[in-house]
Amino acid sequence: MKGVSSSEFHPEENLTGAQGIELIVRTMQLSLAAIDFNQAPTADGFFTNVKNDAWYAESFVIAHYNGLDLPADIDPNKPLTREQFAHYLVQALEKTGQYPLIKMYINIQDEKDITVDYQGTIQRALLYKIVALDAEGNFHPQQVVNRAEAAAILFAAHEFVETHKDNGEAGAPEEPATSAPATA
């Protein structure tokens, strides 16, 4: 993970959308290599707030063509939440190969705070062990990710990919089983 300059990292600073997407694309080694274009794609063709000359524009284009469901109006200067970062990272991780995944539901105490569209990828992030719940079983989905936490999550994701590539494991990832919460 690169710092904000050649000599500073600023681990306590919030991770912006621009930084997060750039890091996810680089860490998971996503590219446009397998895609043939008649004309080079531009960021502003997909995103209203990403300028073509921005340092992160290419990563947003790569993320788009690799199936990350970034909103068209994503603000690259706005900090990413834990749920957004985990969601985009799992989508990118799953583009690197097919990984075995046991169908299992992990109870998250603050699941009601998770955006419905992110629930499956967060469950898989927990099963892949690239993120963890706190001691009380909470994920804190709306908490902003800082650069230190992002670095640790990216390291875990990179290790997951490298470990499974070395072992030659393969198999289609399966959606986690879902169950309705028990009611009294």
CSV table of C-alpha atoms in Angstrom, one decimal, residues 50-151:
chain,number,residue,atom,x,y,z
A,50,VAL,CA,-14.8,10.9,-12.0
A,51,LYS,CA,-12.8,13.1,-14.4
A,52,ASN,CA,-10.8,11.5,-17.2
A,53,ASP,CA,-7.6,13.2,-16.1
A,54,ALA,CA,-7.8,12.2,-12.4
A,55,TRP,CA,-5.0,10.0,-11.1
A,56,TYR,CA,-7.6,7.3,-10.2
A,57,ALA,CA,-9.7,7.4,-13.4
A,58,GLU,CA,-8.1,4.3,-15.0
A,59,SER,CA,-8.9,2.2,-11.8
A,60,PHE,CA,-12.5,3.2,-12.0
A,61,VAL,CA,-12.7,2.2,-15.6
A,62,ILE,CA,-11.0,-1.1,-14.8
A,63,ALA,CA,-13.3,-1.7,-11.8
A,64,HIS,CA,-16.4,-1.0,-14.0
A,65,TYR,CA,-15.3,-3.4,-16.8
A,66,ASN,CA,-14.5,-6.1,-14.2
A,67,GLY,CA,-18.0,-6.0,-12.8
A,68,LEU,CA,-17.7,-4.0,-9.6
A,69,ASP,CA,-21.0,-2.4,-9.1
A,70,LEU,CA,-19.8,1.1,-8.4
A,71,PRO,CA,-22.7,3.7,-8.5
A,72,ALA,CA,-22.5,6.0,-11.5
A,73,ASP,CA,-22.6,9.0,-9.1
A,74,ILE,CA,-19.9,7.7,-6.7
A,75,ASP,CA,-18.0,10.6,-5.2
A,76,PRO,CA,-14.3,9.6,-5.3
A,77,ASN,CA,-13.5,12.2,-2.6
A,78,LYS,CA,-16.0,10.8,-0.1
A,79,PRO,CA,-14.8,8.3,2.5
A,80,LEU,CA,-15.7,4.7,2.0
A,81,THR,CA,-17.7,2.8,4.7
A,82,ARG,CA,-16.7,-0.6,5.9
A,83,GLU,CA,-19.6,-2.2,4.1
A,84,GLN,CA,-18.7,-0.4,0.8
A,85,PHE,CA,-15.1,-1.3,1.0
A,86,ALA,CA,-15.8,-5.0,1.8
A,87,HIS,CA,-18.4,-5.2,-0.9
A,88,TYR,CA,-16.2,-3.8,-3.7
A,89,LEU,CA,-13.2,-5.9,-2.4
A,90,VAL,CA,-15.1,-9.2,-2.4
A,91,GLN,CA,-16.4,-8.5,-5.9
A,92,ALA,CA,-12.8,-7.9,-7.1
A,93,LEU,CA,-11.4,-10.9,-5.2
A,94,GLU,CA,-14.0,-13.1,-6.9
A,95,LYS,CA,-12.7,-11.9,-10.3
A,96,THR,CA,-9.3,-13.4,-9.5
A,97,GLY,CA,-10.6,-17.0,-9.5
A,98,GLN,CA,-13.2,-19.4,-8.2
A,99,TYR,CA,-12.8,-20.2,-4.5
A,100,PRO,CA,-14.4,-22.9,-2.4
A,101,LEU,CA,-16.9,-21.5,0.0
A,102,ILE,CA,-19.0,-23.4,2.5
A,103,LYS,CA,-22.6,-22.3,2.7
A,104,MET,CA,-22.9,-20.9,6.2
A,105,TYR,CA,-24.7,-18.0,7.7
A,106,ILE,CA,-22.8,-15.8,10.1
A,107,ASN,CA,-24.9,-14.0,12.6
A,108,ILE,CA,-24.0,-10.3,12.6
A,109,GLN,CA,-25.4,-8.4,15.6
A,110,ASP,CA,-25.8,-5.1,13.7
A,111,GLU,CA,-27.0,-6.7,10.5
A,112,LYS,CA,-30.0,-4.3,10.4
A,113,ASP,CA,-27.5,-1.5,9.7
A,114,ILE,CA,-26.1,-3.3,6.6
A,115,THR,CA,-27.3,-2.2,3.2
A,116,VAL,CA,-29.4,-5.1,1.8
A,117,ASP,CA,-27.4,-5.2,-1.5
A,118,TYR,CA,-24.2,-5.7,0.5
A,119,GLN,CA,-25.3,-8.5,2.8
A,120,GLY,CA,-24.1,-11.4,0.6
A,121,THR,CA,-20.6,-9.9,-0.1
A,122,ILE,CA,-20.2,-9.1,3.6
A,123,GLN,CA,-21.1,-12.7,4.5
A,124,ARG,CA,-18.5,-13.9,2.0
A,125,ALA,CA,-15.9,-11.5,3.3
A,126,LEU,CA,-16.4,-12.9,6.8
A,127,LEU,CA,-16.3,-16.5,5.4
A,128,TYR,CA,-13.1,-15.7,3.4
A,129,LYS,CA,-11.7,-14.2,6.7
A,130,ILE,CA,-10.7,-11.0,5.1
A,131,VAL,CA,-12.8,-9.0,7.6
A,132,ALA,CA,-14.0,-9.9,11.1
A,133,LEU,CA,-16.7,-9.0,13.6
A,134,ASP,CA,-15.8,-7.2,16.9
A,135,ALA,CA,-16.0,-9.0,20.2
A,136,GLU,CA,-19.7,-8.3,20.4
A,137,GLY,CA,-20.4,-9.7,16.9
A,138,ASN,CA,-20.8,-6.4,15.2
A,139,PHE,CA,-19.5,-5.4,11.8
A,140,HIS,CA,-20.0,-1.6,12.0
A,141,PRO,CA,-21.1,-1.3,8.4
A,142,GLN,CA,-21.5,2.5,8.4
A,143,GLN,CA,-18.2,3.2,10.0
A,144,VAL,CA,-15.7,4.9,7.7
A,145,VAL,CA,-12.6,2.8,6.9
A,146,ASN,CA,-9.3,4.4,7.7
A,147,ARG,CA,-6.1,3.8,5.8
A,148,ALA,CA,-4.7,1.4,8.4
A,149,GLU,CA,-7.8,-0.8,8.5
A,150,ALA,CA,-7.9,-0.8,4.7
A,151,ALA,CA,-4.3,-1.9,4.5
